[in-house]
Short mmCIF file of C-alpha atoms in Angstrom, two decimals:
data_model
loop_
_atom_site.label_atom_id
_atom_site.label_comp_id
_atom_site.label_asym_id
_atom_site.label_seq_id
_atom_site.Cartn_x
_atom_site.Cartn_y
_atom_site.Cartn_z
CA MET A 1197 0.18 -0.02 0.00
CA SER A 1198 1.48 3.39 -1.02
CA ILE A 1199 0.59 6.93 0.08
CA VAL A 1200 0.19 8.89 -3.29
CA ILE A 1201 -0.25 12.65 -3.90
CA LEU A 1202 -1.37 13.74 -7.58
CA GLY A 1203 -2.10 17.45 -8.21
CA VAL A 1204 -1.77 20.51 -9.80
CA ASN A 1205 -1.05 24.01 -7.86
CA HIS A 1206 -0.50 27.71 -8.95
CA ARG A 1207 3.05 27.00 -9.68
CA THR A 1208 2.34 23.94 -12.18
CA ALA A 1209 -0.92 25.16 -13.73
CA PRO A 1210 -2.43 28.54 -14.85
CA VAL A 1211 -5.71 29.46 -13.39
CA GLU A 1212 -7.31 28.43 -16.80
CA VAL A 1213 -6.45 24.82 -15.92
CA ARG A 1214 -7.06 24.88 -12.20
CA GLU A 1215 -10.50 26.17 -12.77
CA GLN A 1216 -11.40 23.11 -14.81
CA LEU A 1217 -10.45 20.71 -11.98
CA ALA A 1218 -12.08 22.88 -8.96
CA ILE A 1219 -14.58 21.01 -6.79
CA GLY A 1220 -16.92 23.11 -4.78
CA ALA A 1221 -17.81 22.47 -1.24
CA SER A 1222 -21.13 21.35 -2.26
CA ARG A 1223 -19.57 18.50 -4.42
CA LEU A 1224 -16.65 17.60 -2.21
CA ALA A 1225 -18.15 14.71 -0.48
CA GLU A 1226 -19.53 13.24 -3.63
CA ALA A 1227 -16.22 13.53 -5.36
CA THR A 1228 -14.41 12.03 -2.52
CA SER A 1229 -16.68 8.93 -2.72
CA ARG A 1230 -15.99 8.51 -6.43
CA LEU A 1231 -12.30 8.78 -5.61
CA LEU A 1232 -12.67 5.98 -3.04
CA GLY A 1233 -14.39 3.82 -5.65
CA THR A 1234 -11.69 4.02 -7.93
CA ARG A 1235 -9.79 0.77 -8.63
CA GLY A 1236 -6.81 0.36 -6.40
CA VAL A 1237 -7.65 3.29 -3.87
CA ARG A 1238 -8.42 1.99 -0.45
CA GLU A 1239 -8.22 5.54 1.33
CA GLY A 1240 -8.75 8.82 -0.29
CA MET A 1241 -8.94 12.75 0.41
CA ILE A 1242 -9.53 15.77 -2.04
CA LEU A 1243 -8.08 19.11 -1.32
CA SER A 1244 -9.50 21.77 -3.64
CA THR A 1245 -8.79 25.58 -3.09
CA CYS A 1246 -8.24 28.36 -5.43
CA ASN A 1247 -4.39 27.49 -5.73
CA ARG A 1248 -4.58 23.64 -5.80
CA VAL A 1249 -6.48 20.56 -6.38
CA GLU A 1250 -4.84 17.38 -4.94
CA LEU A 1251 -5.74 13.90 -4.72
CA LEU A 1252 -4.17 12.13 -1.40
CA THR A 1253 -4.61 8.37 -1.58
CA SER A 1254 -3.54 5.20 -0.01
CA GLN A 1255 -3.34 2.68 -3.02
CA GLU A 1256 -2.43 -0.42 -4.56
CA GLY A 1257 -0.68 -0.10 -7.81
CA ASP A 1258 -0.48 2.95 -10.16
CA GLY A 1259 -2.69 5.17 -12.21
CA ALA A 1260 -5.69 5.47 -9.80
CA GLY A 1261 -5.58 9.40 -9.66
CA MET A 1262 -5.43 9.99 -13.24
CA GLN A 1263 -7.94 7.51 -13.92
CA PHE A 1264 -10.10 9.54 -11.56
CA LEU A 1265 -9.46 13.05 -12.95
CA GLU A 1266 -10.04 11.86 -16.59
CA GLU A 1267 -13.26 10.07 -15.65
CA TYR A 1268 -14.70 12.49 -13.05
CA PHE A 1269 -13.80 15.72 -15.19
CA ASP A 1270 -14.23 14.15 -18.63
CA LEU A 1271 -10.64 15.69 -19.57
CA PRO A 1272 -8.05 14.25 -21.63
CA ALA A 1273 -4.77 13.05 -20.03
CA ALA A 1274 -2.93 14.98 -22.65
CA LEU A 1275 -4.38 18.36 -21.20
CA LEU A 1276 -3.63 17.47 -17.61
CA GLU A 1277 -0.28 15.61 -17.70
CA PRO A 1278 2.04 18.61 -18.41
CA HIS A 1279 0.89 20.37 -15.20
CA LEU A 1280 0.63 17.43 -12.92
CA TYR A 1281 2.98 16.37 -10.01
CA GLU A 1282 3.16 13.13 -8.27
CA TYR A 1283 4.71 12.48 -4.92
CA ARG A 1284 5.11 8.80 -3.37
CA GLU A 1285 5.61 7.65 0.24
CA ARG A 1286 8.38 10.06 1.91
CA GLU A 1287 8.13 12.64 -0.83
CA ALA A 1288 4.25 12.61 -0.32
CA VAL A 1289 4.44 12.68 3.50
CA ARG A 1290 6.77 15.83 3.14
CA HIS A 1291 4.30 17.46 0.63
CA VAL A 1292 1.32 16.90 3.03
CA PHE A 1293 3.28 18.49 5.81
CA ARG A 1294 4.47 21.44 3.82
CA VAL A 1295 0.87 22.09 2.50
CA ALA A 1296 -0.60 21.92 6.17
CA ALA A 1297 2.16 24.37 7.31
CA SER A 1298 1.45 26.83 4.58
CA LEU A 1299 5.01 26.21 2.95
CA ASP A 1300 3.70 25.40 -0.30
CA SER A 1301 0.98 28.29 -0.24
CA MET A 1302 1.13 31.18 -2.85
CA VAL A 1303 1.57 33.41 0.39
CA VAL A 1304 3.73 31.53 2.59
CA GLY A 1305 2.45 31.43 6.17
CA GLU A 1306 -1.03 32.20 5.44
CA PRO A 1307 -3.46 30.62 7.99
CA GLN A 1308 -6.45 29.76 5.75
CA ILE A 1309 -4.73 26.64 3.98
CA LEU A 1310 -4.74 24.56 7.23
CA GLY A 1311 -8.56 25.40 7.80
CA GLN A 1312 -9.18 24.00 4.21
CA VAL A 1313 -7.24 21.02 4.67
CA LYS A 1314 -9.03 20.23 8.06
CA GLU A 1315 -12.30 20.70 6.12
CA SER A 1316 -11.22 18.17 3.56
CA TYR A 1317 -10.02 15.63 6.03
CA SER A 1318 -13.42 16.02 7.88
CA VAL A 1319 -15.42 15.40 4.64
CA ALA A 1320 -13.32 12.36 3.80
CA ARG A 1321 -13.90 10.92 7.02
CA SER A 1322 -17.63 11.65 6.85
CA VAL A 1323 -17.75 9.36 3.67
CA GLY A 1324 -15.52 6.55 5.23
CA ALA A 1325 -12.64 7.54 2.94
CA VAL A 1326 -10.12 7.91 5.65
CA GLN A 1327 -8.96 4.99 7.65
CA SER A 1328 -5.80 4.12 9.61
CA ASN A 1329 -3.06 5.05 6.96
CA LEU A 1330 -4.38 8.68 6.04
CA GLU A 1331 -5.60 9.13 9.82
CA ARG A 1332 -2.21 8.57 11.25
CA LEU A 1333 -0.78 10.89 8.32
CA MET A 1334 -2.95 13.75 8.73
CA GLN A 1335 -2.89 13.79 12.77
CA CYS A 1336 0.85 14.24 12.15
CA ALA A 1337 0.28 16.88 9.38
CA PHE A 1338 -1.86 18.93 12.04
CA THR A 1339 0.93 18.54 14.73
CA VAL A 1340 3.69 19.79 12.26
CA ALA A 1341 1.46 22.78 11.40
CA LYS A 1342 0.91 23.83 14.76
CA ARG A 1343 4.79 23.48 15.58
CA VAL A 1344 5.52 25.59 12.30
CA ARG A 1345 3.09 28.02 13.58
CA THR A 1346 4.26 28.23 17.21
CA GLU A 1347 7.93 27.74 16.76
CA THR A 1348 8.55 30.34 13.90
CA GLN A 1349 7.18 33.72 12.92
CA ILE A 1350 6.29 32.65 9.59
CA GLY A 1351 2.80 33.84 9.81
CA SER A 1352 3.53 37.22 11.46
CA SER A 1353 4.37 39.17 8.51
CA SER A 1354 1.64 41.34 6.81
CA VAL A 1355 2.09 39.69 3.48
CA SER A 1356 -1.13 38.09 2.36
CA ILE A 1357 -3.72 38.15 -0.36
CA ALA A 1358 -5.58 40.85 1.70
CA SER A 1359 -2.57 43.03 2.19
CA VAL A 1360 -1.83 42.47 -1.41
CA ALA A 1361 -5.37 43.87 -2.42
CA VAL A 1362 -4.73 46.91 -0.33
CA GLU A 1363 -1.41 47.53 -1.98
CA LEU A 1364 -2.94 47.01 -5.32
CA ALA A 1365 -5.95 49.42 -4.63
CA GLN A 1366 -3.82 52.09 -3.21
CA LYS A 1367 -1.99 52.14 -6.56
CA ILE A 1368 -4.98 52.53 -8.41
CA PHE A 1369 -6.94 55.03 -6.19
CA GLY A 1370 -4.16 56.63 -4.44
CA SER A 1371 -6.20 56.83 -1.27
CA LEU A 1372 -8.85 54.47 -0.08
CA ALA A 1373 -10.57 56.85 1.97
CA GLY A 1374 -14.27 57.13 1.35
CA LYS A 1375 -14.15 54.08 -1.12
CA THR A 1376 -16.96 51.51 -1.43
CA VAL A 1377 -16.37 47.73 -1.40
CA PHE A 1378 -18.48 45.11 -2.67
CA LEU A 1379 -18.14 41.57 -1.48
CA VAL A 1380 -19.74 38.94 -4.08
CA GLY A 1381 -19.82 35.77 -2.31
CA ALA A 1382 -19.12 35.37 1.47
CA GLY A 1383 -16.10 33.55 1.45
CA LYS A 1384 -13.27 33.61 4.01
CA MET A 1385 -10.61 35.22 1.74
CA SER A 1386 -12.87 37.87 0.43
CA GLU A 1387 -13.98 38.67 4.10
CA LEU A 1388 -10.18 39.29 5.00
CA ALA A 1389 -9.44 41.44 2.15
CA ALA A 1390 -12.55 43.50 3.02
CA ARG A 1391 -11.36 44.00 6.61
CA HIS A 1392 -7.89 45.03 5.29
CA LEU A 1393 -9.33 47.63 2.79
CA LEU A 1394 -11.72 49.09 5.32
CA ALA A 1395 -8.84 49.36 7.85
CA HIS A 1396 -6.95 51.40 5.36
CA GLY A 1397 -9.79 53.94 4.78
CA ALA A 1398 -12.65 52.21 2.74
CA THR A 1399 -15.67 53.53 4.57
CA SER A 1400 -18.70 51.40 3.37
CA ILE A 1401 -19.50 47.77 2.24
CA PHE A 1402 -22.08 45.85 0.27
CA VAL A 1403 -22.33 42.22 0.56
CA THR A 1404 -24.17 39.57 -1.70
CA ASN A 1405 -24.59 35.80 -1.50
CA ARG A 1406 -26.55 33.41 -3.25
CA THR A 1407 -27.75 32.30 0.29
CA HIS A 1408 -29.03 35.81 1.37
CA ASP A 1409 -28.86 34.79 5.00
CA ARG A 1410 -25.02 34.52 5.00
CA ALA A 1411 -24.75 38.02 3.12
CA VAL A 1412 -27.03 39.42 5.90
CA ARG A 1413 -24.70 37.95 8.65
CA LEU A 1414 -21.57 39.11 6.90
CA ALA A 1415 -22.88 42.62 6.20
CA GLY A 1416 -23.78 43.06 9.78
CA ALA A 1417 -20.37 42.46 10.83
CA PHE A 1418 -19.09 45.31 8.93
CA ASN A 1419 -22.13 47.50 9.39
CA GLY A 1420 -22.60 47.26 5.76
CA GLN A 1421 -25.64 46.39 3.39
CA ALA A 1422 -26.96 43.03 2.09
CA ILE A 1423 -27.73 43.00 -1.48
CA PRO A 1424 -30.04 40.22 -2.98
CA PHE A 1425 -27.86 38.21 -5.57
CA GLU A 1426 -30.33 38.89 -8.27
CA GLU A 1427 -29.78 42.57 -7.88
CA LEU A 1428 -25.99 42.25 -8.25
CA HIS A 1429 -25.38 43.96 -11.51
CA LYS A 1430 -27.83 46.97 -10.72
CA VAL A 1431 -25.80 47.80 -7.60
CA ALA A 1432 -22.27 46.79 -8.48
CA ASP A 1433 -21.47 50.28 -10.28
CA GLN A 1434 -22.00 51.96 -6.92
CA ALA A 1435 -18.59 50.01 -5.68
CA ASP A 1436 -15.37 51.24 -6.28
CA ILE A 1437 -13.62 47.71 -5.43
CA ILE A 1438 -15.41 44.61 -6.07
CA ILE A 1439 -13.77 41.35 -4.41
CA THR A 1440 -15.57 38.30 -5.95
CA SER A 1441 -15.05 34.79 -4.81
CA THR A 1442 -18.14 32.54 -5.38
CA GLY A 1443 -18.55 28.89 -6.48
CA SER A 1444 -20.13 29.69 -9.86
CA PRO A 1445 -19.02 27.48 -12.49
CA HIS A 1446 -19.43 30.19 -15.01
CA VAL A 1447 -18.26 33.94 -15.05
CA ILE A 1448 -20.57 36.45 -13.34
CA PHE A 1449 -19.14 39.84 -14.62
CA ARG A 1450 -18.41 39.86 -18.39
CA ARG A 1451 -16.95 42.68 -20.55
CA GLU A 1452 -20.15 44.15 -21.28
CA HIS A 1453 -20.95 44.45 -17.61
CA GLY A 1454 -17.83 46.32 -17.17
CA GLN A 1455 -18.68 48.66 -19.98
CA GLN A 1456 -22.24 49.41 -18.39
CA PHE A 1457 -20.73 49.93 -14.85
CA LEU A 1458 -18.06 52.43 -16.12
CA GLN A 1459 -20.60 54.22 -18.27
CA ARG A 1460 -22.91 54.64 -15.23
CA ARG A 1461 -19.84 55.60 -13.02
CA ARG A 1462 -18.86 58.42 -15.70
CA ASN A 1463 -15.46 56.44 -16.35
CA ARG A 1464 -14.62 56.59 -12.66
CA PRO A 1465 -12.19 53.61 -12.13
CA MET A 1466 -13.48 50.12 -10.67
CA PHE A 1467 -11.05 47.57 -9.18
CA PHE A 1468 -11.89 43.85 -9.46
CA ILE A 1469 -10.16 41.52 -7.24
CA ASP A 1470 -11.33 37.91 -8.43
CA ILE A 1471 -10.04 35.11 -6.17
CA ALA A 1472 -12.54 32.71 -7.18
CA VAL A 1473 -11.45 29.36 -9.10
CA PRO A 1474 -13.16 28.88 -11.43
CA ARG A 1475 -12.92 32.51 -12.15
CA ASP A 1476 -15.99 35.01 -11.54
CA VAL A 1477 -14.66 37.70 -13.87
CA ASP A 1478 -14.05 37.44 -17.69
CA PRO A 1479 -10.42 38.22 -18.33
CA ASP A 1480 -11.62 40.48 -21.15
CA MET A 1481 -12.66 43.02 -18.33
CA ASN A 1482 -9.16 44.16 -18.62
CA ARG A 1483 -9.86 45.53 -21.96
CA VAL A 1484 -12.52 47.97 -20.62
CA ASP A 1485 -11.05 51.45 -20.11
CA GLY A 1486 -11.15 52.33 -16.27
CA ALA A 1487 -11.71 48.83 -15.10
CA PHE A 1488 -8.63 47.04 -13.34
CA LEU A 1489 -8.89 43.17 -13.05
CA TYR A 1490 -6.54 41.01 -10.74
CA ASP A 1491 -6.93 37.34 -10.56
CA ILE A 1492 -5.55 34.85 -8.29
CA ASP A 1493 -2.38 34.33 -10.24
CA ASP A 1494 -1.71 38.05 -10.49
CA LEU A 1495 -1.90 38.35 -6.86
CA GLN A 1496 0.69 35.36 -6.55
CA THR A 1497 3.11 37.70 -8.80
CA VAL A 1498 2.62 40.69 -6.57
CA ALA A 1499 2.85 38.60 -3.27
CA GLY A 1500 6.06 36.84 -4.30
CA ALA A 1501 7.91 40.24 -4.70
CA ASN A 1502 7.06 40.98 -0.99
CA MET A 1503 8.26 37.64 0.41
CA ALA A 1504 12.17 38.17 0.90
CA ASP A 1505 11.66 39.04 4.76
CA ARG A 1506 10.19 35.50 5.43
CA GLY A 1507 13.14 33.57 4.11
CA LEU A 1508 14.76 32.88 7.47
CA GLU A 1509 11.56 31.91 9.12
CA ALA A 1510 10.51 29.69 6.11
CA ALA A 1511 13.95 28.09 6.38
CA GLN A 1512 13.26 27.17 10.04
CA ALA A 1513 9.97 25.82 9.12
CA GLU A 1514 11.42 23.65 6.35
CA GLU A 1515 13.91 22.15 9.12
CA ILE A 1516 10.90 21.32 11.41
CA VAL A 1517 9.23 19.66 8.49
CA ALA A 1518 12.28 17.65 7.52
CA ARG A 1519 12.76 16.40 11.09
CA GLU A 1520 8.79 15.56 11.40
CA VAL A 1521 9.21 13.38 8.08
CA GLU A 1522 11.93 11.51 9.32
CA ARG A 1523 10.03 10.80 12.57
CA TYR A 1524 6.91 9.76 10.86
CA HIS A 1525 9.03 7.35 8.51
CA GLN A 1526 10.76 5.87 11.60
CA ARG A 1527 7.53 5.38 13.54
CA GLY A 1528 6.03 3.85 10.36
CA LEU A 1529 8.97 1.39 10.04
CA ALA A 1530 8.86 0.31 13.69
CA LEU A 1531 5.20 -0.26 13.39
CA ASP A 1532 5.87 -2.23 10.40
CA ALA A 1533 8.39 -4.45 12.41
CA VAL A 1534 5.77 -5.66 14.55
CA PRO A 1535 3.55 -7.53 12.08
CA THR A 1536 6.87 -8.76 10.49
CA ILE A 1537 7.95 -10.31 13.74
CA VAL A 1538 4.47 -11.49 14.50
CA GLY A 1539 4.35 -13.30 11.29
CA LEU A 1540 7.83 -14.79 11.74
CA GLN A 1541 6.73 -16.14 15.27
CA ARG A 1542 3.24 -17.37 14.01
CA GLN A 1543 4.85 -19.39 11.07
CA THR A 1544 7.47 -20.91 13.14
CA GLU A 1545 4.94 -21.87 15.92
CA GLN A 1546 2.56 -23.21 13.41
CA MET A 1547 5.41 -25.40 12.19
CA ARG A 1548 6.50 -26.45 15.71
CA GLN A 1549 2.83 -27.38 16.44
CA MET A 1550 2.48 -29.43 13.23
CA GLU A 1551 5.60 -31.57 14.04
CA LEU A 1552 4.42 -32.13 17.62
CA ARG A 1553 1.12 -33.57 16.21
CA ARG A 1554 3.21 -35.74 13.77
CA ALA A 1555 5.07 -37.26 16.49
CA GLN A 1556 1.98 -37.59 18.82
CA SER A 1557 1.98 -41.41 18.57
CA ARG A 1558 5.48 -41.68 20.01
CA LEU A 1559 4.90 -39.02 22.85
CA LEU A 1560 1.54 -40.08 24.16
CA SER A 1561 3.02 -42.26 26.50
CA LEU A 1562 5.21 -39.51 28.18
CA THR A 1563 5.07 -38.36 31.63
CA ALA A 1564 4.10 -34.90 32.19
CA GLU A 1565 7.87 -33.90 33.10
CA GLN A 1566 8.88 -35.67 29.83
CA GLN A 1567 6.36 -33.81 27.95
CA ALA A 1568 7.44 -30.59 29.46
CA ALA A 1569 11.04 -31.35 28.41
CA VAL A 1570 9.88 -31.77 24.80
CA GLU A 1571 8.05 -28.53 24.95
CA ALA A 1572 11.14 -26.85 26.26
CA LEU A 1573 13.34 -28.15 23.56
CA THR A 1574 11.17 -27.37 20.78
CA ARG A 1575 10.42 -23.85 22.11
CA GLY A 1576 13.99 -23.27 22.88
CA LEU A 1577 15.08 -24.41 19.14
CA MET A 1578 12.27 -22.16 17.81
CA ASN A 1579 13.51 -19.04 19.81
CA LYS A 1580 17.13 -19.69 18.61
CA PHE A 1581 16.32 -20.14 15.04
CA LEU A 1582 14.24 -16.71 15.05
CA HIS A 1583 16.82 -14.62 17.31
CA LEU A 1584 18.77 -13.78 14.15
CA PRO A 1585 16.02 -12.78 11.70
CA MET A 1586 14.04 -10.99 14.32
CA GLN A 1587 17.15 -8.95 15.44
CA ALA A 1588 17.75 -8.03 11.63
CA VAL A 1589 14.13 -6.78 11.30
CA LYS A 1590 14.59 -4.54 14.59
CA ASN A 1591 17.77 -3.28 13.38
CA ALA A 1592 16.57 -2.48 9.89
CA ALA A 1593 13.43 -0.71 11.26
CA LYS A 1594 15.46 1.32 13.62
CA SER A 1595 17.91 2.38 10.66
CA GLY A 1596 15.08 3.18 8.24
CA ASP A 1597 15.85 0.20 6.03
CA ALA A 1598 12.77 -0.72 4.47
CA ALA A 1599 14.24 -2.70 1.76
CA THR A 1600 15.84 -5.28 4.32
CA VAL A 1601 12.42 -5.51 6.29
CA GLU A 1602 10.95 -6.33 3.02
CA ALA A 1603 13.66 -8.89 1.94
CA ILE A 1604 13.24 -10.70 5.10
CA ARG A 1605 9.31 -10.86 4.71
CA SER A 1606 10.00 -12.25 1.21
CA ALA A 1607 12.64 -14.73 2.27
CA PHE A 1608 10.07 -16.18 4.82
CA ASP A 1609 7.23 -15.92 2.53
CA LEU A 1610 5.25 -14.01 5.06
CA ALA A 1611 1.79 -12.46 4.17
CA ALA A 1612 1.44 -8.64 3.82
CA PRO A 1613 1.52 -6.85 7.17
CA GLU A 1614 -2.29 -5.95 6.91
CA ALA A 1615 -3.14 -9.46 6.22
CA ILE A 1616 -1.63 -10.98 9.35
CA ALA A 1617 -4.11 -11.58 11.97
CA ALA A 1618 -1.96 -13.02 14.95
CA PRO A 1619 -3.26 -14.54 17.80
CA GLY A 1620 -2.91 -12.15 20.91
CA ASP A 1621 -0.10 -13.89 22.64
CA LEU A 1622 2.20 -13.80 19.60
CA GLU A 1623 1.14 -10.00 18.86
CA ALA A 1624 1.94 -8.81 22.40
CA ARG A 1625 5.01 -10.97 22.40
CA ALA A 1626 6.17 -9.33 19.24
CA GLN A 1627 5.39 -5.94 20.34
CA ALA A 1628 7.29 -6.55 23.46
CA ASP A 1629 10.39 -7.82 21.45
CA ALA A 1630 10.43 -4.89 19.37
CA GLU A 1631 10.58 -2.77 22.29
CA GLY A 1632 13.09 -4.97 24.25
CA ASP A 1633 10.66 -5.85 26.95
CA SER A 1634 12.13 -9.30 27.92
CA ALA A 1635 9.57 -9.52 31.05
CA THR A 1636 6.50 -9.14 28.86
CA MET A 1637 8.04 -11.54 26.32
CA GLU A 1638 8.28 -14.28 28.65
CA ALA A 1639 4.63 -13.57 29.86
CA ALA A 1640 3.32 -13.17 26.38
CA GLY A 1641 5.31 -16.13 24.92
CA GLU A 1642 3.47 -19.02 27.09
CA ALA A 1643 2.13 -21.18 24.35
CA PRO A 1644 -0.24 -24.35 24.83
CA SER A 1645 1.66 -27.01 26.36
CA THR A 1646 2.68 -30.19 24.40
CA ALA A 1647 0.06 -32.15 26.60
CA ALA A 1648 -2.67 -29.82 25.60
CA VAL A 1649 -1.57 -30.08 22.04
CA LEU A 1650 -1.60 -33.82 22.10
CA GLY A 1651 -4.88 -33.75 23.94
CA ARG A 1652 -6.69 -32.07 21.12
CA VAL A 1653 -5.47 -34.46 18.57
CA ALA A 1654 -7.38 -37.78 18.55
CA ALA A 1655 -6.03 -39.66 15.42
CA SER A 1656 -2.54 -41.15 15.29
CA ARG A 1657 -0.27 -40.89 12.66
CA VAL A 1658 2.26 -43.16 11.14
CA ALA A 1659 5.88 -42.45 12.49
CA SER A 1660 8.53 -40.58 10.29
CA PRO A 1661 12.00 -39.71 10.71
CA GLU A 1662 11.06 -36.47 12.52
CA ASP A 1663 9.10 -38.67 14.85
CA ALA A 1664 12.08 -40.84 15.62
CA ALA A 1665 14.17 -37.94 16.62
CA LEU A 1666 11.47 -36.58 19.02
CA GLU A 1667 11.21 -40.15 20.48
CA ALA A 1668 14.89 -40.20 21.19
CA VAL A 1669 14.60 -36.89 22.97
CA ALA A 1670 11.90 -38.17 25.08
CA ALA A 1671 13.60 -41.40 25.75
CA GLU A 1672 16.48 -39.49 27.22
CA ALA A 1673 14.21 -37.39 29.49
CA PRO A 1674 14.49 -38.65 33.16
CA PRO A 1675 11.50 -41.19 34.36
CA ALA A 1676 8.77 -39.68 36.02
CA ARG A 1677 9.00 -39.91 39.77
CA LYS A 1678 6.38 -42.36 41.56
CA THR A 1679 4.29 -40.94 43.99
CA ARG A 1680 2.53 -42.95 46.84
#
C-alpha cells in the first residue's frame, strides 16, 4: 500500500487549467466517494482550493489518480499531464506536511490553508474514505502545522492576499478614503481582504451571496448592506472595489457588464479582485478602459515580490518539516516491524505444533515431566532460530532500512502486514520484543503445552524420521517420579 499525492497547484498550472479541476464544497463529499471507488484506492482525500487541487490516496498499484481525474472531469490526459505532479511515500508525506504548514502556499505562512485541509479531511472521514493510513498521516500533519506556527514567526508578516489587495487598490486610487467595497460571495478570503481595505480607509461595504442569510450576517459584521444576489448587476457600479469569490461554474461579470458599470460611473475607475476558481470575472474585463482586474495568479506575482523577509522563518519551518518527516518514517517502520515479527513467530509456532502432532504417536506415553522437556526443547530451538532474523528486522526498522525488512518478509514468504491476524499472545510478544521488554515477552510467550496439543488430537499418525528424533529426545528424559 502506497501513499500517493497527485495534483496541480499555482506553480504548475495557470488558473485556466485549475478552474477546470476545481471542486466546490457542495460536491466534495460526492467526489471523494467517487475517488474511493476508483480501482486500487483504499483511502482517499481531495483538497480543492483556489491555488490547488490534490488527490491524497492510500492505494495499490499505479494510475488511480489519473483515472479519477479523466473520468470525473471528462478531460483528456494530454491536457492534464503537463501540469500534474506526483509524490509517493516519503516525498508525499513531506508534501502533505508542507501544505498543512503553509510552506507550499502562494502566500507562505497564510493561515487559511490549514482550515481548508482540515475541512477536506473532515469530509473524507464523513464518507468513510479515511482509515488507519491517512488518519495517522493527517494527525501528524496537523501537529507539524501547529509546530511551525508556534515555533517560527512565519505567520507574523503582513504579506497576504488581503495586504496585496490593499497595496494594489492604493496604487489605483491613491487613497482608499471614502471608497466602497462590494463583496460578491461570503468566502473567508474575500472577508479578510475587505477587513484590510476598510482598515485602510474604505468606508462602506455591500455584500451579496446566493444564500441571502449569509450575506446578511456578513454585512452585519461590517455595518454594511446586504444585496439580493439577483440585484448584483444593478448595484455593482456603486462600488469602487469589487472582491469576488463565489463557487459559480461560470463567469458573473463579463466585459459588457464592465462597460455598463463604467458608463454609469462616468468612467470613474473600478477595481476587480477575482480570487475565485473557477474565475468570476471574464479576463476580457481588462480591455475595458477604467476597469482594473487582478485574478488569483496576478496576486501571486505581487505577493512573491514581498516575500524576501520571510526567508529565514521559512528555512526554520522547512527544518521542522524535515525532522517530522523523518520521525514519521521511523515510526512507520517501527510499526511495520511488529507484524513482521508476528509473522515470523506465528509461522514457526505453526511448524512446531505441526511437528508435535506428527510425533504424537511416539509422545502419548510420556509423563508430564517428559512432555515439558519436549516442550522446552522445541520452543528453545524455535527461539534460537528466530533470534537472528528478528534482530535483523528490528535493526532495519531502527535505521530506516525498509528494503531489508521487505527482503526478510519475502525470504520467509510472509503475508502482507495488513493480512496478518496473529493470536494475541504472539502479537503481544512481538510488540514487546520490538521494544526490548523481556519480562513481557516471557509472559506473552506462554504457548499451549505439549500435553494440551496432544490432547486435542485424537487420531494417530505413522511415524516418520522426525518422529524418531523426537522419540529419542523423549527417551533421554528422566523417568517420572512415582508418588504414593
